[in-house]
């Protein structure tokens, strides 16, 4: 308990230092020239803060749900809920994800807790891919962003669901084990013996402790990922990427790369995607809308903190290839 408290204090102190630094950057223009920064640094800070402010509420929701899973959901519950058949387990996980409002940031701690409780890796990945992409809030925002166009919202939902199932099914046949890092897997082990004997307040307090621990564990990787995404957006002009996207293949790759780098929240990315509609064809816009919520830069770093390196890189390659091939094969129908 003392070690956990000490670790949390260290993490919290680090977050305070980062926050004070950001505050200094934000108000540097008010020092009347005593302390000045290049405009690019201020732009970097603005983008960085916007990504953090956008993502933090979903991280908080995610860690609270993860804490509830850790305390109130037992391995026996998981065994009853998850079908034994791999295909049925994948389909069920994707359906649950589609109904679950979550951001790609907040869903990582939830997935980690589910896997530590015994959810198969392929079912957890199906849930992780569909949760940020096909939930009701995302579909509604897509519908509004494209001028109440039900076609774009439907294509995003249908293709995203298909791609998530294909990726999860592939993982079910080629990946063994839960792929969690050893230290995290050990830390996630929690005995549910005598849980019925504990009072609700005791369980609630335990849930908060786990949620706080989860938050500090995830927040540092979110900060690093947000900074890298802001750095790329500041110092690699989008114009450079857009100029290379002239053909159907290159334009799709450019929009997928842009989605990965921008690391936008899935509840808001449709409005950015809609702004490219006059420049890129529909298949490329769909690549942006589908690939970004599944995996982006900050999400990759958060997954690297949870899963083994080879698995994350393999998952990234699998999602990229599946999104690209699926859209290219169906582009004549889009």
Short mmCIF file of C-alpha atoms in Angstrom, two decimals:
data_model
loop_
_atom_site.label_atom_id
_atom_site.label_comp_id
_atom_site.label_asym_id
_atom_site.label_seq_id
_atom_site.Cartn_x
_atom_site.Cartn_y
_atom_site.Cartn_z
CA UNK A 1 0.00 0.00 0.00
CA UNK A 2 2.87 2.36 0.87
CA UNK A 3 4.57 1.56 -2.46
CA UNK A 4 1.36 2.27 -4.39
CA UNK A 5 0.87 5.56 -2.52
CA UNK A 6 4.49 6.56 -3.11
CA UNK A 7 4.23 5.74 -6.82
CA UNK A 8 0.99 7.71 -7.12
CA UNK A 9 2.58 10.72 -5.39
CA UNK A 10 5.53 10.61 -7.82
CA UNK A 11 3.21 10.38 -10.83
CA UNK A 12 1.00 13.14 -9.47
CA UNK A 13 4.04 15.38 -8.88
CA UNK A 14 5.13 14.76 -12.46
CA UNK A 15 1.71 15.74 -13.76
CA UNK A 16 1.80 18.94 -11.67
CA UNK A 17 5.22 19.87 -13.10
CA UNK A 18 3.97 19.28 -16.65
CA UNK A 19 0.84 21.32 -15.92
CA UNK A 20 2.86 24.25 -14.56
CA UNK A 21 5.13 24.16 -17.61
CA UNK A 22 2.12 24.23 -19.92
CA UNK A 23 0.64 27.10 -17.92
CA UNK A 24 3.90 29.01 -18.32
CA UNK A 25 3.82 28.45 -22.07
CA UNK A 26 0.16 29.45 -22.30
CA UNK A 27 0.66 32.79 -20.57
CA UNK A 28 4.13 33.57 -21.86
CA UNK A 29 2.77 36.36 -24.08
CA UNK A 30 1.70 38.30 -20.99
CA UNK A 31 5.25 38.80 -19.78
CA UNK A 32 5.72 41.79 -22.12
CA UNK A 33 8.79 40.40 -23.79
CA UNK A 34 10.53 39.25 -20.63
CA UNK A 35 9.99 35.64 -21.67
CA UNK A 36 9.23 34.88 -25.29
CA UNK A 37 8.90 31.68 -27.29
CA UNK A 38 8.91 31.12 -31.06
CA UNK A 39 5.40 31.05 -32.58
CA UNK A 40 5.85 27.38 -33.49
CA UNK A 41 6.36 26.49 -29.82
CA UNK A 42 3.16 28.30 -28.87
CA UNK A 43 1.32 26.49 -31.68
CA UNK A 44 2.73 23.21 -30.40
CA UNK A 45 1.49 24.02 -26.91
CA UNK A 46 -1.99 24.98 -28.16
CA UNK A 47 -2.41 21.76 -30.15
CA UNK A 48 -1.01 19.70 -27.29
CA UNK A 49 -3.43 21.22 -24.79
CA UNK A 50 -6.39 20.79 -27.13
CA UNK A 51 -5.61 17.08 -27.56
CA UNK A 52 -5.25 16.61 -23.80
CA UNK A 53 -8.44 18.52 -22.95
CA UNK A 54 -10.31 16.50 -25.58
CA UNK A 55 -9.01 13.13 -24.36
CA UNK A 56 -8.87 13.48 -20.55
CA UNK A 57 -12.64 13.22 -19.90
CA UNK A 58 -12.73 9.93 -21.80
CA UNK A 59 -9.68 8.66 -19.93
CA UNK A 60 -11.45 9.42 -16.64
CA UNK A 61 -14.58 7.59 -17.78
CA UNK A 62 -12.46 4.69 -18.99
CA UNK A 63 -10.49 4.26 -15.76
CA UNK A 64 -13.69 4.43 -13.68
CA UNK A 65 -15.21 1.65 -15.78
CA UNK A 66 -11.95 -0.29 -15.51
CA UNK A 67 -12.09 0.09 -11.72
CA UNK A 68 -15.67 -1.20 -11.68
CA UNK A 69 -14.65 -4.21 -13.78
CA UNK A 70 -11.72 -4.91 -11.48
CA UNK A 71 -13.86 -4.92 -8.33
CA UNK A 72 -17.34 -6.01 -9.36
CA UNK A 73 -16.77 -8.35 -12.34
CA UNK A 74 -15.41 -11.80 -11.58
CA UNK A 75 -13.81 -14.40 -13.79
CA UNK A 76 -16.96 -16.49 -13.38
CA UNK A 77 -19.05 -13.67 -14.88
CA UNK A 78 -16.73 -13.48 -17.88
CA UNK A 79 -16.94 -17.22 -18.48
CA UNK A 80 -20.73 -17.03 -18.54
CA UNK A 81 -20.91 -14.03 -20.86
CA UNK A 82 -18.31 -14.93 -23.50
CA UNK A 83 -19.36 -17.62 -26.03
CA UNK A 84 -16.97 -20.55 -26.40
CA UNK A 85 -17.11 -20.32 -30.19
CA UNK A 86 -14.47 -17.89 -31.49
CA UNK A 87 -16.61 -16.47 -34.28
CA UNK A 88 -19.57 -15.87 -31.98
CA UNK A 89 -17.28 -14.33 -29.35
CA UNK A 90 -15.84 -11.91 -31.92
CA UNK A 91 -19.27 -10.92 -33.25
CA UNK A 92 -20.64 -10.40 -29.73
CA UNK A 93 -17.65 -8.29 -28.69
CA UNK A 94 -17.99 -6.09 -31.79
CA UNK A 95 -21.72 -5.63 -31.19
CA UNK A 96 -21.12 -4.67 -27.54
CA UNK A 97 -18.39 -2.26 -28.65
CA UNK A 98 -20.73 -0.68 -31.20
CA UNK A 99 -23.23 0.06 -28.43
CA UNK A 100 -20.61 1.34 -25.98
CA UNK A 101 -19.77 5.09 -26.14
CA UNK A 102 -16.00 5.20 -25.70
CA UNK A 103 -13.00 7.06 -27.07
CA UNK A 104 -9.88 5.28 -28.35
CA UNK A 105 -8.01 6.66 -25.32
CA UNK A 106 -10.46 5.64 -22.62
CA UNK A 107 -11.06 2.17 -24.03
CA UNK A 108 -7.48 0.93 -23.51
CA UNK A 109 -7.67 0.64 -19.69
CA UNK A 110 -11.09 -1.04 -20.04
CA UNK A 111 -9.67 -3.62 -22.45
CA UNK A 112 -6.71 -4.27 -20.17
CA UNK A 113 -9.01 -5.05 -17.24
CA UNK A 114 -11.26 -7.25 -19.36
CA UNK A 115 -8.30 -9.30 -20.59
CA UNK A 116 -6.89 -9.62 -17.08
CA UNK A 117 -10.30 -11.02 -16.06
CA UNK A 118 -10.19 -13.71 -18.73
CA UNK A 119 -11.70 -12.15 -21.86
CA UNK A 120 -9.91 -13.69 -24.89
CA UNK A 121 -7.55 -11.32 -26.67
CA UNK A 122 -9.49 -11.55 -29.95
CA UNK A 123 -12.79 -10.61 -28.28
CA UNK A 124 -11.14 -7.73 -26.42
CA UNK A 125 -9.63 -6.37 -29.65
CA UNK A 126 -13.02 -6.58 -31.39
CA UNK A 127 -14.48 -4.53 -28.56
CA UNK A 128 -11.56 -2.07 -28.67
CA UNK A 129 -11.85 -1.46 -32.42
CA UNK A 130 -15.61 -0.95 -32.59
CA UNK A 131 -16.10 0.98 -29.32
CA UNK A 132 -14.58 4.28 -30.52
CA UNK A 133 -15.79 3.87 -34.11
CA UNK A 134 -19.41 2.73 -34.27
CA UNK A 135 -20.99 3.93 -31.04
CA UNK A 136 -24.18 6.06 -31.29
CA UNK A 137 -22.43 9.37 -30.56
CA UNK A 138 -19.91 8.87 -33.39
CA UNK A 139 -22.60 7.88 -35.87
CA UNK A 140 -24.69 10.94 -34.96
CA UNK A 141 -21.69 13.29 -35.31
CA UNK A 142 -20.81 11.75 -38.69
CA UNK A 143 -24.38 12.19 -39.90
CA UNK A 144 -24.36 15.88 -38.94
CA UNK A 145 -20.82 16.60 -40.14
CA UNK A 146 -21.63 15.48 -43.68
CA UNK A 147 -24.79 17.55 -43.96
CA UNK A 148 -27.24 14.98 -42.60
CA UNK A 149 -25.89 12.43 -45.09
CA UNK A 150 -26.97 8.99 -43.93
CA UNK A 151 -24.78 7.35 -46.59
CA UNK A 152 -21.47 8.40 -44.99
CA UNK A 153 -22.64 7.46 -41.50
CA UNK A 154 -23.88 4.09 -42.78
CA UNK A 155 -20.68 3.36 -44.73
CA UNK A 156 -18.54 4.25 -41.73
CA UNK A 157 -20.58 2.00 -39.49
CA UNK A 158 -20.86 -0.92 -41.92
CA UNK A 159 -17.28 -0.97 -43.18
CA UNK A 160 -15.89 -0.32 -39.71
CA UNK A 161 -17.85 -3.23 -38.28
CA UNK A 162 -16.71 -5.53 -41.09
CA UNK A 163 -13.05 -4.53 -40.70
CA UNK A 164 -13.18 -4.97 -36.91
CA UNK A 165 -14.57 -8.49 -37.31
CA UNK A 166 -11.92 -9.40 -39.91
CA UNK A 167 -9.10 -8.12 -37.68
CA UNK A 168 -10.44 -9.84 -34.54
CA UNK A 169 -10.99 -13.14 -36.39
CA UNK A 170 -7.45 -13.03 -37.78
CA UNK A 171 -6.10 -12.47 -34.26
CA UNK A 172 -8.16 -15.40 -32.97
CA UNK A 173 -6.29 -17.76 -35.31
CA UNK A 174 -2.74 -16.37 -35.17
CA UNK A 175 -2.31 -14.98 -31.64
CA UNK A 176 -1.95 -17.11 -28.53
CA UNK A 177 -2.14 -15.93 -24.92
CA UNK A 178 -3.41 -12.61 -23.60
CA UNK A 179 -0.37 -10.59 -24.84
CA UNK A 180 -0.35 -8.42 -21.72
CA UNK A 181 3.01 -7.36 -20.41
CA UNK A 182 4.10 -9.64 -17.56
CA UNK A 183 4.26 -6.91 -14.93
CA UNK A 184 0.79 -5.64 -15.81
CA UNK A 185 -0.65 -9.14 -15.89
CA UNK A 186 0.67 -9.83 -12.41
CA UNK A 187 -0.53 -6.46 -11.09
CA UNK A 188 -3.99 -7.06 -12.54
CA UNK A 189 -4.50 -10.25 -10.56
CA UNK A 190 -7.04 -9.62 -7.83
CA UNK A 191 -8.73 -12.10 -5.55
CA UNK A 192 -12.50 -11.98 -5.29
CA UNK A 193 -12.64 -14.23 -2.28
CA UNK A 194 -15.02 -12.96 0.36
CA UNK A 195 -16.18 -10.08 -1.86
CA UNK A 196 -19.72 -10.66 -0.66
CA UNK A 197 -18.60 -10.01 2.91
CA UNK A 198 -17.37 -6.49 2.14
CA UNK A 199 -19.60 -3.45 2.51
CA UNK A 200 -20.58 -1.40 -0.52
CA UNK A 201 -18.51 1.58 0.69
CA UNK A 202 -15.47 -0.67 1.05
CA UNK A 203 -15.94 -1.96 -2.50
CA UNK A 204 -16.55 1.56 -3.79
CA UNK A 205 -13.34 2.79 -2.16
CA UNK A 206 -11.40 -0.12 -3.65
CA UNK A 207 -12.85 0.78 -7.06
CA UNK A 208 -11.65 4.37 -6.69
CA UNK A 209 -8.16 3.22 -5.65
CA UNK A 210 -7.91 1.01 -8.73
CA UNK A 211 -9.26 3.81 -10.95
CA UNK A 212 -6.71 6.30 -9.60
CA UNK A 213 -3.90 3.81 -10.11
CA UNK A 214 -5.15 3.15 -13.64
CA UNK A 215 -5.37 6.87 -14.38
CA UNK A 216 -1.78 7.59 -13.39
CA UNK A 217 -0.66 4.54 -15.34
CA UNK A 218 -2.44 5.65 -18.52
CA UNK A 219 -2.16 9.46 -18.27
CA UNK A 220 1.62 9.59 -18.70
CA UNK A 221 1.39 7.69 -21.99
CA UNK A 222 -1.48 9.90 -23.11
CA UNK A 223 0.67 12.96 -22.41
CA UNK A 224 3.60 11.55 -24.40
CA UNK A 225 1.34 10.55 -27.28
CA UNK A 226 -0.42 13.91 -27.31
CA UNK A 227 2.91 15.72 -27.36
CA UNK A 228 4.22 13.64 -30.28
CA UNK A 229 0.97 14.17 -32.20
CA UNK A 230 1.16 17.93 -31.55
CA UNK A 231 4.84 18.00 -32.57
CA UNK A 232 4.12 16.27 -35.89
CA UNK A 233 1.16 18.55 -36.59
CA UNK A 234 3.27 21.63 -35.85
CA UNK A 235 6.46 20.80 -37.73
CA UNK A 236 5.20 18.58 -40.58
CA UNK A 237 2.81 20.71 -42.66
CA UNK A 238 -0.38 18.97 -43.74
CA UNK A 239 0.14 20.56 -47.15
CA UNK A 240 3.12 18.27 -47.68
CA UNK A 241 0.94 15.21 -47.12
CA UNK A 242 -1.97 16.52 -49.18
CA UNK A 243 0.25 17.19 -52.22
CA UNK A 244 1.24 13.52 -52.37
CA UNK A 245 -2.35 12.25 -52.43
CA UNK A 246 -3.18 12.57 -56.11
CA UNK A 247 -4.23 9.00 -57.01
CA UNK A 248 -6.75 6.64 -55.36
CA UNK A 249 -4.03 4.60 -53.63
CA UNK A 250 -1.90 7.52 -52.49
CA UNK A 251 -4.91 9.58 -51.38
CA UNK A 252 -6.18 6.71 -49.23
CA UNK A 253 -2.74 6.21 -47.66
CA UNK A 254 -2.39 9.95 -47.06
CA UNK A 255 -5.75 10.22 -45.31
CA UNK A 256 -5.03 7.15 -43.17
CA UNK A 257 -1.64 8.62 -42.26
CA UNK A 258 -3.27 11.94 -41.45
CA UNK A 259 -5.80 10.23 -39.19
CA UNK A 260 -2.99 8.44 -37.36
CA UNK A 261 -0.92 11.59 -36.85
CA UNK A 262 -3.74 13.98 -35.93
CA UNK A 263 -4.96 11.61 -33.17
CA UNK A 264 -8.39 13.21 -33.13
CA UNK A 265 -11.13 12.16 -30.76
CA UNK A 266 -13.57 9.89 -32.60
CA UNK A 267 -16.51 12.02 -31.46
CA UNK A 268 -15.15 15.00 -33.42
CA UNK A 269 -13.06 13.65 -36.31
CA UNK A 270 -16.01 13.54 -38.73
CA UNK A 271 -16.06 17.35 -38.93
CA UNK A 272 -12.36 17.35 -39.90
CA UNK A 273 -12.94 14.54 -42.38
CA UNK A 274 -15.83 16.45 -43.95
CA UNK A 275 -13.53 19.42 -44.59
CA UNK A 276 -11.45 17.24 -46.94
CA UNK A 277 -14.47 16.12 -48.99
CA UNK A 278 -13.76 18.65 -51.74
CA UNK A 279 -10.14 17.49 -52.04
CA UNK A 280 -10.27 13.70 -51.70
CA UNK A 281 -12.72 11.03 -52.95
CA UNK A 282 -15.15 9.20 -50.68
CA UNK A 283 -12.96 6.06 -50.22
CA UNK A 284 -10.10 8.19 -48.86
CA UNK A 285 -12.42 10.06 -46.50
CA UNK A 286 -13.73 6.72 -45.23
CA UNK A 287 -10.15 5.57 -44.66
CA UNK A 288 -9.67 8.65 -42.48
CA UNK A 289 -12.91 8.08 -40.56
CA UNK A 290 -12.40 4.35 -40.01
CA UNK A 291 -8.67 4.01 -39.38
CA UNK A 292 -8.21 6.95 -36.99
CA UNK A 293 -10.62 5.79 -34.26
CA UNK A 294 -9.23 2.26 -34.40
CA UNK A 295 -5.58 3.17 -33.94
CA UNK A 296 -3.79 6.51 -33.79
CA UNK A 297 -0.48 7.80 -32.47
CA UNK A 298 -1.45 8.41 -28.84
CA UNK A 299 -3.50 5.21 -28.77
CA UNK A 300 -0.47 3.24 -30.00
CA UNK A 301 1.68 4.51 -27.15
CA UNK A 302 -1.01 3.64 -24.63
CA UNK A 303 -1.27 0.13 -26.07
CA UNK A 304 2.51 -0.24 -25.89
CA UNK A 305 2.25 0.37 -22.15
CA UNK A 306 -0.25 -2.50 -21.86
CA UNK A 307 0.59 -5.07 -24.53
CA UNK A 308 3.80 -6.63 -25.78
CA UNK A 309 5.66 -4.65 -28.42
CA UNK A 310 5.45 -7.31 -31.14
CA UNK A 311 1.70 -7.67 -30.66
CA UNK A 312 1.07 -3.92 -30.92
CA UNK A 313 3.20 -3.62 -34.07
CA UNK A 314 1.48 -6.67 -35.55
CA UNK A 315 -1.96 -5.27 -34.70
CA UNK A 316 -1.04 -1.91 -36.24
CA UNK A 317 0.12 -3.60 -39.46
CA UNK A 318 -2.98 -5.81 -39.53
CA UNK A 319 -5.40 -2.90 -39.08
CA UNK A 320 -3.59 -0.80 -41.71
CA UNK A 321 -3.61 -3.60 -44.29
CA UNK A 322 -7.22 -4.63 -43.56
CA UNK A 323 -8.57 -1.07 -43.81
CA UNK A 324 -6.57 -0.38 -46.96
CA UNK A 325 -7.41 -3.64 -48.78
CA UNK A 326 -11.10 -3.58 -47.82
CA UNK A 327 -11.62 -0.01 -49.01
CA UNK A 328 -9.63 -0.55 -52.21
CA UNK A 329 -11.66 -3.65 -53.07
CA UNK A 330 -14.96 -1.88 -52.45
CA UNK A 331 -14.09 1.60 -53.76
CA UNK A 332 -16.09 1.16 -56.97
CA UNK A 333 -19.23 0.72 -54.82
CA UNK A 334 -18.57 3.69 -52.52
#
